Coordinates of C-alpha atoms in Angstrom, one line a residue:
Chain A
M25 CA -44.0 -145.7 53.8
S26 CA -42.6 -142.6 52.1
R27 CA -44.5 -139.4 51.5
E28 CA -45.2 -139.5 47.7
Y29 CA -48.6 -138.0 47.1
F30 CA -49.8 -134.4 46.6
I31 CA -53.2 -132.8 47.3
G32 CA -54.6 -130.0 45.1
V33 CA -57.5 -128.0 46.4
D34 CA -59.6 -125.6 44.3
L35 CA -61.5 -123.4 46.8
G36 CA -64.4 -121.6 45.0
G37 CA -67.2 -119.4 46.2
T38 CA -69.7 -122.2 45.7
K39 CA -67.7 -125.5 45.8
I40 CA -64.5 -127.0 47.1
L41 CA -62.8 -129.5 44.9
A42 CA -59.9 -131.6 46.2
G43 CA -57.7 -134.1 44.2
V44 CA -55.1 -136.7 45.2
F45 CA -52.1 -136.7 42.8
D46 CA -49.3 -139.2 42.5
G47 CA -45.6 -138.4 42.1
N48 CA -46.1 -137.9 38.4
L49 CA -48.9 -135.4 39.0
K50 CA -51.5 -137.8 37.7
C51 CA -54.9 -137.2 39.4
L52 CA -56.0 -140.4 41.1
I53 CA -59.3 -139.3 42.5
T54 CA -61.3 -136.2 43.5
D55 CA -63.9 -135.2 46.1
K56 CA -66.2 -132.3 46.1
N57 CA -68.3 -130.3 48.7
K58 CA -70.3 -127.2 48.7
T59 CA -68.3 -124.3 50.2
K60 CA -71.2 -122.8 52.2
A61 CA -69.4 -119.4 52.4
A62 CA -72.0 -118.2 54.9
L63 CA -70.4 -120.4 57.5
G64 CA -67.5 -117.9 57.7
Y65 CA -63.8 -118.6 57.9
S66 CA -63.8 -121.2 60.6
G67 CA -66.7 -123.2 59.0
V68 CA -65.3 -123.1 55.5
K69 CA -61.8 -124.1 56.8
G70 CA -63.5 -127.2 58.3
R71 CA -65.1 -128.0 55.0
I72 CA -61.7 -127.7 53.2
I73 CA -60.3 -130.3 55.7
E74 CA -63.3 -132.5 55.2
T75 CA -63.0 -132.4 51.4
I76 CA -59.3 -133.3 51.6
R77 CA -60.0 -136.2 54.0
G78 CA -62.8 -137.3 51.8
A79 CA -60.6 -137.5 48.7
L80 CA -57.8 -139.3 50.7
H81 CA -60.4 -141.8 52.0
L82 CA -61.7 -142.5 48.4
A83 CA -58.1 -143.0 47.3
G84 CA -57.4 -145.3 50.3
I85 CA -54.3 -143.2 51.1
D86 CA -53.3 -142.0 54.6
I87 CA -52.4 -138.3 55.2
S88 CA -49.0 -139.5 56.4
R89 CA -48.1 -140.4 52.8
V90 CA -48.9 -136.8 51.5
K91 CA -45.9 -134.7 50.8
G92 CA -47.7 -131.4 50.4
V93 CA -51.0 -129.7 49.9
G94 CA -51.7 -126.8 47.5
I95 CA -54.7 -124.6 47.8
G96 CA -56.0 -122.2 45.2
A97 CA -58.2 -119.4 46.7
P98 CA -60.4 -116.9 44.9
G99 CA -58.5 -113.8 46.1
T100 CA -55.2 -112.2 46.7
I101 CA -52.5 -114.0 48.7
S102 CA -49.9 -112.3 51.0
K103 CA -46.4 -112.1 49.6
D104 CA -45.2 -114.5 52.3
G105 CA -47.8 -117.0 51.1
E106 CA -49.3 -117.4 54.6
R107 CA -52.6 -115.5 54.4
V108 CA -55.5 -114.9 52.1
L109 CA -55.6 -111.1 52.1
F110 CA -58.9 -110.5 50.4
A111 CA -61.4 -113.0 48.9
P112 CA -64.7 -111.1 48.1
N113 CA -66.8 -114.2 47.3
L114 CA -65.9 -115.7 50.7
D115 CA -66.0 -112.4 52.5
W116 CA -62.5 -113.2 53.9
R117 CA -59.9 -110.6 54.9
E118 CA -56.4 -111.4 56.2
V119 CA -57.1 -115.1 57.2
P120 CA -54.1 -117.3 58.1
L121 CA -55.2 -120.3 56.0
K122 CA -51.8 -121.8 55.4
T123 CA -50.9 -122.3 59.1
D124 CA -54.4 -123.2 60.1
I125 CA -54.6 -126.1 57.5
E126 CA -51.1 -127.2 58.3
A127 CA -52.0 -127.4 62.0
E128 CA -55.0 -129.6 61.2
L129 CA -53.3 -131.9 58.7
G130 CA -49.8 -132.0 60.0
C131 CA -48.5 -131.6 56.5
P132 CA -47.0 -128.6 54.6
V133 CA -49.5 -126.3 52.8
W134 CA -49.0 -123.7 50.1
L135 CA -51.5 -121.1 48.9
G136 CA -52.0 -119.4 45.5
N137 CA -54.5 -117.4 43.6
D138 CA -57.1 -119.7 41.9
C139 CA -56.6 -118.4 38.4
S140 CA -52.8 -118.2 38.7
L141 CA -52.8 -121.9 39.9
A142 CA -55.1 -123.1 37.1
T143 CA -52.8 -121.4 34.7
L144 CA -49.8 -123.1 36.3
G145 CA -51.6 -126.5 36.0
I146 CA -52.4 -126.0 32.3
H147 CA -48.8 -124.9 31.7
K148 CA -47.2 -127.8 33.5
C149 CA -49.6 -130.7 32.7
E150 CA -51.3 -129.8 29.5
L151 CA -49.0 -127.8 27.2
D152 CA -45.9 -129.6 25.9
S153 CA -44.4 -126.4 24.4
K154 CA -44.0 -124.9 27.9
P155 CA -44.6 -121.4 26.6
N156 CA -42.7 -118.5 28.1
N157 CA -45.6 -116.2 27.3
M158 CA -49.2 -117.3 27.7
V159 CA -52.6 -116.3 29.0
C160 CA -55.3 -118.5 30.4
I161 CA -58.8 -117.0 30.5
F162 CA -61.5 -118.6 32.7
L163 CA -65.1 -117.9 31.7
G164 CA -67.7 -118.5 34.3
T165 CA -70.0 -116.5 36.6
G166 CA -67.1 -114.0 36.5
I167 CA -64.1 -113.9 34.2
G168 CA -60.5 -114.3 35.5
A169 CA -57.1 -114.9 34.0
G170 CA -53.6 -116.1 34.7
I171 CA -50.7 -114.5 32.8
I172 CA -47.2 -116.1 32.3
A173 CA -44.7 -113.4 31.1
N174 CA -41.1 -114.1 30.5
G175 CA -41.6 -117.6 31.8
V176 CA -43.0 -116.7 35.2
I177 CA -46.6 -116.3 36.6
L178 CA -47.2 -112.6 36.6
E179 CA -48.5 -111.6 40.0
G180 CA -47.9 -107.9 39.8
E181 CA -46.8 -105.5 42.5
T182 CA -49.6 -106.3 45.0
Q183 CA -50.6 -109.8 43.8
A184 CA -53.5 -108.3 41.9
A185 CA -52.6 -109.0 38.2
G186 CA -54.8 -111.0 35.8
E187 CA -58.1 -109.1 36.2
V188 CA -58.9 -109.5 32.6
G189 CA -62.6 -109.4 33.4
H190 CA -62.2 -105.8 34.3
M191 CA -60.6 -104.7 31.0
V192 CA -62.9 -102.1 29.5
L193 CA -63.9 -103.2 25.9
D194 CA -66.8 -100.8 25.4
T195 CA -66.7 -97.4 27.3
E196 CA -70.5 -97.1 26.5
G197 CA -71.3 -100.7 27.6
P198 CA -73.4 -102.0 30.5
V199 CA -72.4 -101.3 34.1
C200 CA -70.3 -104.1 35.6
G201 CA -70.6 -105.4 39.2
C202 CA -67.5 -103.4 40.0
G203 CA -69.3 -100.2 39.0
V204 CA -67.4 -99.5 35.8
R205 CA -69.1 -99.3 32.4
G206 CA -68.2 -101.8 29.7
C207 CA -65.9 -104.3 31.5
Y208 CA -65.4 -107.6 29.6
E209 CA -67.1 -109.4 32.5
A210 CA -70.2 -107.1 32.1
L211 CA -70.4 -107.9 28.4
A212 CA -69.6 -111.7 28.3
S213 CA -69.7 -113.6 31.7
R214 CA -72.5 -116.0 32.6
T215 CA -73.8 -113.2 34.8
A216 CA -73.9 -110.9 31.8
I217 CA -75.7 -113.6 29.8
Y218 CA -78.2 -114.0 32.6
N219 CA -78.9 -110.3 32.7
K220 CA -79.3 -110.1 28.9
I221 CA -81.7 -113.1 28.8
K222 CA -83.7 -111.7 31.8
N223 CA -84.1 -108.4 30.0
A224 CA -85.2 -110.0 26.8
V225 CA -87.7 -112.2 28.6
E226 CA -89.1 -109.2 30.4
N227 CA -89.5 -107.6 27.0
G228 CA -91.5 -110.5 25.8
K229 CA -88.8 -112.5 23.9
Q230 CA -89.3 -116.2 23.6
T231 CA -86.7 -118.7 24.9
V232 CA -86.6 -122.3 26.2
L233 CA -84.5 -120.9 29.1
A234 CA -87.6 -119.3 30.7
E235 CA -90.1 -121.2 32.8
D236 CA -93.8 -120.6 33.6
D237 CA -94.8 -120.0 30.0
G238 CA -91.8 -118.0 29.3
K239 CA -92.3 -115.5 32.1
T240 CA -89.7 -116.2 34.7
L241 CA -86.1 -117.0 34.6
T242 CA -84.2 -119.0 37.3
K243 CA -80.4 -119.5 37.5
I244 CA -78.8 -120.3 34.1
R245 CA -76.0 -122.9 34.5
S246 CA -73.6 -123.6 31.6
G247 CA -75.2 -127.0 30.8
K248 CA -78.6 -125.5 30.5
L249 CA -77.3 -122.8 28.2
R250 CA -75.6 -125.5 26.0
R251 CA -78.9 -127.5 25.7
A252 CA -80.8 -124.3 24.7
V253 CA -78.1 -123.5 22.0
E254 CA -78.3 -127.1 20.8
A255 CA -82.1 -126.9 20.6
G256 CA -81.7 -123.9 18.3
D257 CA -83.0 -121.3 20.8
K258 CA -82.4 -118.0 19.0
L259 CA -81.9 -115.9 22.2
A260 CA -79.5 -118.4 23.7
I261 CA -77.5 -118.5 20.4
R262 CA -77.4 -114.7 20.2
V263 CA -76.1 -114.1 23.7
L264 CA -73.5 -116.9 23.4
D265 CA -72.4 -115.3 20.1
E266 CA -71.9 -112.0 21.9
T267 CA -69.8 -113.7 24.6
C268 CA -67.7 -115.2 21.8
F269 CA -67.3 -111.8 20.1
Y270 CA -66.2 -110.0 23.3
T271 CA -63.9 -112.9 24.2
G272 CA -62.3 -112.6 20.8
V273 CA -61.8 -108.8 21.3
A274 CA -60.3 -109.4 24.8
I275 CA -57.9 -112.0 23.4
A276 CA -56.9 -109.6 20.6
N277 CA -56.1 -106.9 23.2
L278 CA -54.0 -109.4 25.2
C279 CA -52.2 -110.5 22.1
N280 CA -51.4 -107.0 21.0
L281 CA -50.1 -106.1 24.5
L282 CA -48.3 -109.3 25.5
N283 CA -47.7 -111.2 22.2
P284 CA -48.1 -114.6 23.8
E285 CA -47.4 -118.0 22.2
V286 CA -50.7 -119.5 23.4
I287 CA -54.1 -118.3 24.7
V288 CA -56.0 -121.0 26.6
I289 CA -59.7 -120.6 27.4
G290 CA -61.3 -122.6 30.2
G291 CA -64.0 -122.4 32.9
G292 CA -67.6 -123.6 33.2
M293 CA -68.9 -122.2 29.9
V294 CA -65.9 -123.4 27.9
D295 CA -66.1 -126.9 29.4
Q296 CA -69.7 -127.2 28.2
M297 CA -69.4 -125.4 24.8
G298 CA -65.7 -124.8 24.0
E299 CA -65.8 -126.4 20.6
T300 CA -68.9 -124.5 19.6
M301 CA -67.4 -121.2 20.9
L302 CA -63.8 -121.6 19.6
P303 CA -64.3 -120.8 15.9
K304 CA -66.4 -117.7 16.7
I305 CA -63.8 -116.5 19.3
K306 CA -61.0 -117.0 16.9
D307 CA -62.8 -115.1 14.2
A308 CA -63.3 -112.0 16.4
A309 CA -59.7 -112.3 17.7
F310 CA -57.8 -112.8 14.4
N311 CA -59.7 -109.8 12.9
R312 CA -58.0 -107.6 15.5
I313 CA -54.6 -109.1 16.2
M314 CA -51.7 -107.2 14.7
L315 CA -49.5 -108.8 12.0
G316 CA -46.5 -109.4 14.3
A317 CA -48.5 -111.3 16.9
R318 CA -50.7 -113.5 14.7
E319 CA -48.7 -116.7 15.3
V320 CA -50.6 -117.2 18.6
R321 CA -52.5 -120.4 19.1
I322 CA -55.9 -120.1 20.7
I323 CA -57.1 -123.3 22.3
V324 CA -59.6 -124.8 24.7
S325 CA -58.2 -126.3 28.0
K326 CA -58.6 -130.1 28.1
L327 CA -58.2 -130.1 31.9
G328 CA -61.5 -128.4 32.3
D329 CA -62.7 -128.2 35.9
D330 CA -59.5 -130.0 37.0
A331 CA -57.2 -127.2 36.0
G332 CA -57.4 -125.6 39.5
I333 CA -56.7 -128.7 41.5
T334 CA -53.9 -129.7 39.1
G335 CA -52.2 -126.3 39.5
A336 CA -52.6 -126.4 43.2
A337 CA -50.9 -129.9 43.2
V338 CA -48.1 -128.4 41.0
L339 CA -47.6 -125.7 43.6
A340 CA -47.1 -128.3 46.3
Y341 CA -45.0 -130.5 44.0
D342 CA -42.7 -127.6 43.1
N343 CA -42.2 -126.5 46.7
A344 CA -42.3 -129.7 48.7
Chain B
M27 CA -7.4 -92.9 25.0
S28 CA -9.9 -95.4 26.3
R29 CA -13.3 -96.1 24.9
E30 CA -15.6 -94.5 27.5
Y31 CA -18.6 -92.9 25.6
F32 CA -21.9 -94.3 24.4
I33 CA -24.1 -93.2 21.6
G34 CA -27.9 -93.5 21.7
V35 CA -29.9 -93.1 18.5
D36 CA -33.7 -92.7 18.3
L37 CA -34.7 -93.5 14.7
G38 CA -38.2 -92.3 14.0
G39 CA -40.4 -92.1 11.0
T40 CA -39.8 -88.3 10.7
K41 CA -36.6 -87.5 12.6
I42 CA -33.4 -89.1 13.8
L43 CA -32.1 -88.0 17.2
A44 CA -28.6 -89.0 18.4
G45 CA -27.0 -88.4 21.8
V46 CA -23.5 -88.7 23.1
F47 CA -23.4 -90.2 26.7
D48 CA -20.6 -90.4 29.2
G49 CA -19.8 -93.4 31.3
N50 CA -22.4 -92.4 33.9
L51 CA -25.1 -92.3 31.2
K52 CA -25.2 -88.5 31.3
C53 CA -26.2 -87.0 28.0
L54 CA -23.5 -84.5 26.8
I55 CA -25.0 -83.3 23.6
T56 CA -27.5 -84.3 20.9
D57 CA -27.9 -83.8 17.1
K58 CA -31.0 -84.2 15.0
N59 CA -31.8 -84.7 11.3
K60 CA -34.9 -85.4 9.3
T61 CA -35.2 -89.1 8.5
K62 CA -36.4 -88.7 4.9
A63 CA -37.9 -92.2 4.8
A64 CA -38.5 -91.8 1.1
L65 CA -34.8 -92.2 0.5
G66 CA -35.1 -95.9 1.3
Y67 CA -32.9 -98.1 3.5
S68 CA -29.5 -97.1 2.1
G69 CA -30.3 -93.4 2.2
V70 CA -31.7 -93.5 5.7
K71 CA -28.7 -95.6 6.9
G72 CA -26.5 -92.8 5.6
R73 CA -28.5 -90.2 7.5
I74 CA -28.2 -92.2 10.7
I75 CA -24.4 -92.2 10.3
E76 CA -24.4 -88.5 9.5
T77 CA -26.5 -87.8 12.7
I78 CA -24.1 -89.9 14.9
R79 CA -21.1 -88.1 13.4
G80 CA -22.8 -84.8 13.8
A81 CA -23.4 -85.4 17.5
L82 CA -19.8 -86.6 18.0
H83 CA -18.5 -83.5 16.2
L84 CA -20.6 -81.2 18.4
A85 CA -19.2 -83.0 21.5
G86 CA -15.7 -82.9 20.2
I87 CA -15.3 -86.6 20.7
D88 CA -13.7 -89.1 18.2
I89 CA -15.5 -92.3 17.3
S90 CA -12.4 -94.2 18.5
R91 CA -13.5 -93.3 22.1
V92 CA -17.0 -94.7 21.7
K93 CA -17.6 -98.1 23.4
G94 CA -20.9 -98.9 21.8
V95 CA -23.9 -97.5 19.9
G96 CA -27.5 -98.4 20.6
I97 CA -30.3 -97.7 18.1
G98 CA -34.0 -97.7 18.8
A99 CA -36.0 -98.5 15.6
P100 CA -39.8 -98.1 15.1
G101 CA -40.4 -101.8 14.4
T102 CA -39.7 -105.3 15.3
I103 CA -36.1 -106.5 15.8
S104 CA -34.9 -110.1 15.0
K105 CA -34.2 -112.4 17.9
D106 CA -30.5 -112.3 17.2
G107 CA -30.6 -108.5 17.3
E108 CA -29.1 -108.1 13.9
R109 CA -32.0 -107.0 11.7
V110 CA -35.0 -104.8 11.6
L111 CA -37.7 -107.2 10.6
F112 CA -40.5 -104.8 9.9
A113 CA -40.7 -101.1 10.3
P114 CA -43.9 -99.9 8.6
N115 CA -43.2 -96.1 8.9
L116 CA -39.8 -96.6 7.1
D117 CA -41.1 -99.2 4.7
W118 CA -38.3 -101.5 5.8
R119 CA -38.4 -105.3 5.8
E120 CA -35.5 -107.5 7.0
V121 CA -32.7 -105.0 6.8
P122 CA -29.3 -105.8 8.4
L123 CA -28.9 -102.5 10.2
K124 CA -26.6 -103.7 13.0
T125 CA -23.8 -105.0 10.8
D126 CA -24.2 -102.2 8.3
I127 CA -23.7 -99.5 10.9
E128 CA -20.9 -101.4 12.6
A129 CA -19.1 -101.6 9.2
E130 CA -19.4 -97.9 8.7
L131 CA -18.4 -96.8 12.2
G132 CA -16.0 -99.6 13.3
C133 CA -17.7 -99.8 16.6
P134 CA -20.2 -102.3 18.2
V135 CA -23.9 -101.6 17.6
W136 CA -27.1 -103.0 19.3
L137 CA -30.6 -102.7 18.1
G138 CA -33.9 -102.5 20.0
N139 CA -37.5 -101.5 19.5
D140 CA -38.0 -97.7 20.1
C141 CA -40.7 -98.0 22.7
S142 CA -39.0 -100.8 24.6
L143 CA -35.7 -98.8 24.7
A144 CA -37.4 -95.6 25.8
T145 CA -39.0 -97.7 28.6
L146 CA -35.5 -99.0 29.5
G147 CA -34.1 -95.5 29.5
I148 CA -36.9 -94.3 31.9
H149 CA -36.4 -97.3 34.1
K150 CA -32.6 -97.0 34.4
C151 CA -32.2 -93.2 34.4
E152 CA -35.4 -91.7 35.8
L153 CA -37.0 -94.1 38.3
D154 CA -35.2 -94.6 41.5
S155 CA -37.5 -97.4 42.7
K156 CA -36.4 -99.6 39.7
P157 CA -39.9 -101.2 39.5
N158 CA -40.2 -104.8 38.6
N159 CA -43.5 -104.1 36.9
M160 CA -44.2 -101.0 35.0
V161 CA -45.6 -99.7 31.7
C162 CA -44.5 -96.6 29.7
I163 CA -47.1 -95.2 27.2
F164 CA -45.9 -92.9 24.5
L165 CA -48.6 -90.6 23.0
G166 CA -47.8 -89.0 19.6
T167 CA -48.9 -89.5 16.0
G168 CA -49.4 -93.1 17.1
I169 CA -49.5 -94.7 20.5
G170 CA -46.9 -97.2 21.6
A171 CA -45.8 -98.7 24.9
G172 CA -43.0 -100.6 26.6
I173 CA -43.8 -103.2 29.4
I174 CA -41.5 -104.4 32.1
A175 CA -42.9 -107.6 33.7
N176 CA -41.2 -109.5 36.5
G177 CA -38.2 -107.2 36.1
V178 CA -37.6 -107.7 32.4
I179 CA -38.7 -105.9 29.2
L180 CA -41.6 -107.9 27.8
E181 CA -40.8 -108.6 24.1
G182 CA -43.3 -111.4 23.6
E183 CA -42.9 -114.5 21.5
T184 CA -42.2 -112.7 18.3
Q185 CA -40.9 -109.3 19.6
A186 CA -44.3 -107.8 19.0
A187 CA -45.5 -107.0 22.6
G188 CA -46.5 -103.5 23.7
E189 CA -49.0 -102.5 21.0
V190 CA -51.1 -100.7 23.5
G191 CA -52.4 -98.4 20.7
H192 CA -54.2 -101.4 19.3
M193 CA -56.1 -102.3 22.5
V194 CA -59.8 -102.0 21.6
L195 CA -61.5 -99.6 24.1
D196 CA -64.8 -99.1 22.3
T197 CA -66.0 -101.8 20.0
E198 CA -68.3 -99.3 18.3
G199 CA -65.6 -96.6 18.0
P200 CA -64.0 -95.0 14.9
V201 CA -62.0 -97.2 12.5
C202 CA -58.2 -97.2 13.3
G203 CA -55.4 -97.1 10.7
C204 CA -55.0 -100.8 11.3
G205 CA -58.6 -101.4 10.1
V206 CA -60.1 -102.3 13.5
R207 CA -62.9 -100.3 15.2
G208 CA -62.2 -98.5 18.5
C209 CA -58.5 -99.0 19.1
Y210 CA -57.1 -96.7 21.7
E211 CA -54.9 -95.0 19.0
A212 CA -58.0 -94.3 16.9
L213 CA -59.6 -92.6 19.9
A214 CA -56.8 -90.7 21.4
S215 CA -53.6 -90.3 19.3
R216 CA -52.6 -87.0 17.6
T217 CA -53.9 -88.5 14.4
A218 CA -57.3 -89.1 16.0
I219 CA -57.2 -85.5 17.3
Y220 CA -56.5 -84.2 13.8
N221 CA -59.4 -86.3 12.4
K222 CA -61.8 -85.1 15.0
I223 CA -60.9 -81.4 14.5
K224 CA -61.0 -81.8 10.7
N225 CA -64.5 -83.2 11.0
A226 CA -65.6 -80.5 13.3
V227 CA -64.2 -77.8 11.0
E228 CA -65.9 -79.3 8.0
N229 CA -69.2 -79.2 10.0
G230 CA -68.7 -75.4 10.7
K231 CA -67.2 -75.5 14.2
Q232 CA -65.0 -72.6 15.1
T233 CA -61.4 -73.1 16.3
V234 CA -58.2 -71.2 16.3
L235 CA -56.5 -74.3 14.9
A236 CA -58.1 -73.7 11.4
E237 CA -56.7 -71.2 8.9
D238 CA -58.3 -69.3 6.0
D239 CA -61.2 -68.0 8.0
G240 CA -61.6 -71.3 9.8
K241 CA -62.1 -73.3 6.6
T242 CA -58.9 -75.3 6.2
L243 CA -56.8 -77.4 8.6
T244 CA -53.1 -78.1 8.2
K245 CA -51.0 -80.4 10.3
I246 CA -51.6 -80.1 14.0
R247 CA -48.4 -80.4 16.0
S248 CA -48.5 -80.9 19.8
G249 CA -47.2 -77.3 20.5
K250 CA -49.9 -75.8 18.3
L251 CA -52.6 -77.9 20.1
R252 CA -51.2 -76.7 23.5
R253 CA -51.4 -73.0 22.5
A254 CA -55.0 -73.5 21.4
V255 CA -55.9 -75.1 24.7
E256 CA -54.1 -72.3 26.6
A257 CA -56.1 -69.8 24.5
G258 CA -59.3 -71.4 25.7
D259 CA -60.3 -72.9 22.3
K260 CA -63.3 -75.0 23.1
L261 CA -62.8 -77.6 20.4
A262 CA -59.1 -78.1 21.3
I263 CA -60.0 -78.5 24.9
R264 CA -62.7 -81.0 24.1
V265 CA -60.5 -83.2 21.9
L266 CA -57.7 -83.1 24.5
D267 CA -60.1 -84.1 27.2
E268 CA -61.2 -87.1 25.1
T269 CA -57.5 -88.1 24.7
C270 CA -57.1 -87.9 28.5
F271 CA -60.2 -89.9 29.1
Y272 CA -59.3 -92.8 26.8
T273 CA -55.7 -92.7 28.1
G274 CA -57.1 -93.1 31.6
V275 CA -59.3 -96.1 30.5
A276 CA -56.2 -97.7 28.7
I277 CA -54.2 -97.2 31.9
A278 CA -56.9 -98.8 34.0
N279 CA -57.0 -101.8 31.7
L280 CA -53.2 -102.1 32.0
C281 CA -53.3 -101.8 35.8
N282 CA -56.1 -104.5 36.1
L283 CA -54.2 -106.8 33.9
L284 CA -50.6 -106.3 35.0
N285 CA -50.8 -104.6 38.4
P286 CA -47.7 -102.4 37.8
E287 CA -46.0 -100.3 40.4
V288 CA -45.7 -97.3 38.0
I289 CA -47.3 -96.1 34.8
V290 CA -45.3 -93.5 33.0
I291 CA -46.7 -91.4 30.1
G292 CA -44.4 -89.7 27.6
G293 CA -44.3 -88.7 23.9
G294 CA -44.8 -85.5 22.0
M295 CA -48.3 -84.6 23.4
V296 CA -47.2 -85.3 27.0
D297 CA -44.0 -83.3 26.6
Q298 CA -46.1 -80.3 25.7
M299 CA -49.1 -80.7 27.9
G300 CA -48.3 -83.4 30.5
E301 CA -49.2 -81.4 33.6
T302 CA -52.5 -80.3 32.1
M303 CA -53.3 -83.8 31.0
L304 CA -52.2 -85.8 34.1
P305 CA -55.1 -84.9 36.5
K306 CA -57.7 -85.8 33.9
I307 CA -55.9 -89.0 33.0
K308 CA -55.7 -90.0 36.6
D309 CA -59.3 -89.3 37.2
A310 CA -60.5 -91.6 34.4
A311 CA -57.9 -94.3 35.4
F312 CA -58.6 -94.4 39.2
N313 CA -62.4 -94.6 38.5
R314 CA -61.6 -97.9 36.9
I315 CA -58.7 -99.5 38.6
M316 CA -59.6 -102.5 40.9
L317 CA -59.0 -102.1 44.7
G318 CA -56.0 -104.5 44.7
A319 CA -54.1 -102.5 42.1
R320 CA -54.7 -99.0 43.2
E321 CA -51.3 -98.3 44.8
V322 CA -50.0 -97.6 41.2
R323 CA -48.3 -94.3 40.6
I324 CA -49.2 -92.5 37.3
I325 CA -46.5 -90.0 36.3
V326 CA -45.2 -87.9 33.4
S327 CA -41.7 -88.8 32.1
K328 CA -39.2 -86.0 32.8
L329 CA -36.9 -87.4 30.1
G330 CA -39.3 -86.3 27.4
D331 CA -38.0 -86.6 23.9
D332 CA -34.7 -87.9 25.3
A333 CA -36.2 -91.1 26.6
G334 CA -35.5 -92.9 23.4
I335 CA -31.8 -91.9 23.0
T336 CA -31.2 -92.6 26.7
G337 CA -32.6 -96.1 26.5
A338 CA -30.6 -96.8 23.3
A339 CA -27.5 -95.6 25.2
V340 CA -28.5 -97.9 28.1
L341 CA -28.7 -100.8 25.7
A342 CA -25.1 -100.2 24.5
Y343 CA -23.9 -99.6 28.1
D344 CA -25.5 -102.9 29.3
N345 CA -24.0 -104.9 26.4
A346 CA -20.6 -103.3 25.7

């Protein structure tokens, strides 16, 4: 039988998602595993293989019918596309992921940056207008972005473009994980939200997000935050409003700089609360976008969590 | 005799500069006139012609030997390159500048945005590395920029890209001319400097920049500011330091987003004080640029005030 399927892998710091795609880039089935980054490169590499084999098994498709595998990694990729140069969340430096996975699977593999690939997936499989200029912003624990400029993914001189989370929006703002004051990520990510709620709880504020009679705070996932907002929790609503405000400011900055046709927002928080967030984001953005750039559309990605695997499959599809 | 010369025109809100360039894009001579924007489109059009004819006269070259004219205008240009769609400083909307100047001169004319053309001029005539990704920032009364992404000038969907002056750097900052709080231009332009000094003088601060025993403040040109800084004027030094700080923050944002090879700074203030400003700008920038993007070079344009006419001549050269 001919090789007609593609695999897209989204390798994250906490989970690995793999999807089997047909020749029309339709996703047939996905499988998921924890990354267990602490296992190191060789352990995580094994878990990538396991997740790919799991998805193929669920789809009832043999690896011999796969034309190519795309993998989106949370870091910078070497210019030759062979190595992950630096992936802080995985603690990887200079690992030959492409050749290693190819050797295991006996099938061609291509690597890309996770945010760039998710942007490619949204461009190819979600947006009919195929914009020449667009930005996708992914809101989660951190904040990343992919930029398409003059019709091509913008990788920059050293494959480091798209770090929208480290755009300073408030020089007097809170200190970011990167050490700089007032980065967008320090003002609006899920990590920023957690820090704000933790501070408020320590200062005696009431919220359904806290346990033990409102004294302690465990991890805040996006679903938990959504339920608190829906329950009318004032603190949850306030911090989500702040995330929408700074997201709107960040989008306005991007529009004034790059004058894109579309801005797409995605990621964990947007998957859970995109429709609640969108009007507030648009309000903050359109109050700041210059006249000449105001035709921009600001939308929520419908691909959600599948944007990454879709883009990875597109990478394989375009190259195989 | 053959047509072998090019004309570059930099049309600004206050002055018109025209240069005659030979076939190697070497500037032979320039001429300059006040714009007198109050004369309206037809009056200013006449002054453009006059400035071009003045430069040709000084060079001793007849218009019949000019292969093409490039004009950089302070606004957005229509996609077909025929009209200036909107130039706020000239109060122009939808004016057919290309065909009108062609009719007067009997020679082909091309239009471009002033900041984009200055960037093109710096790219073609000043930077040997011909970077695929670069940003030029022009600091003057306002702040503008030109972006080269993936090897091409980034114009955006509606020719409105590059408005770096309206990137918000401090959501709680002073209100910009555009109405938004904390734009880079409201924090760091010569207009911002004037407002800060005016405020300080009204509050009794001493400065050599004020007249009438320190009570009144007239226009502050870049040369006057430089002399005050050189004389050790504390207020002048402080406001210039702030401009350098915010310029560094703006540059860091651009580097984290676009990961360029080079950032070039130019414009009136930089022509006067570039070497004083550069170490302070670099300090603020490199404290905020992410690891992966730190190979960027930050430099002062040597073309200075001639960047605009050079880029306009390049536009004619590339198209004629």
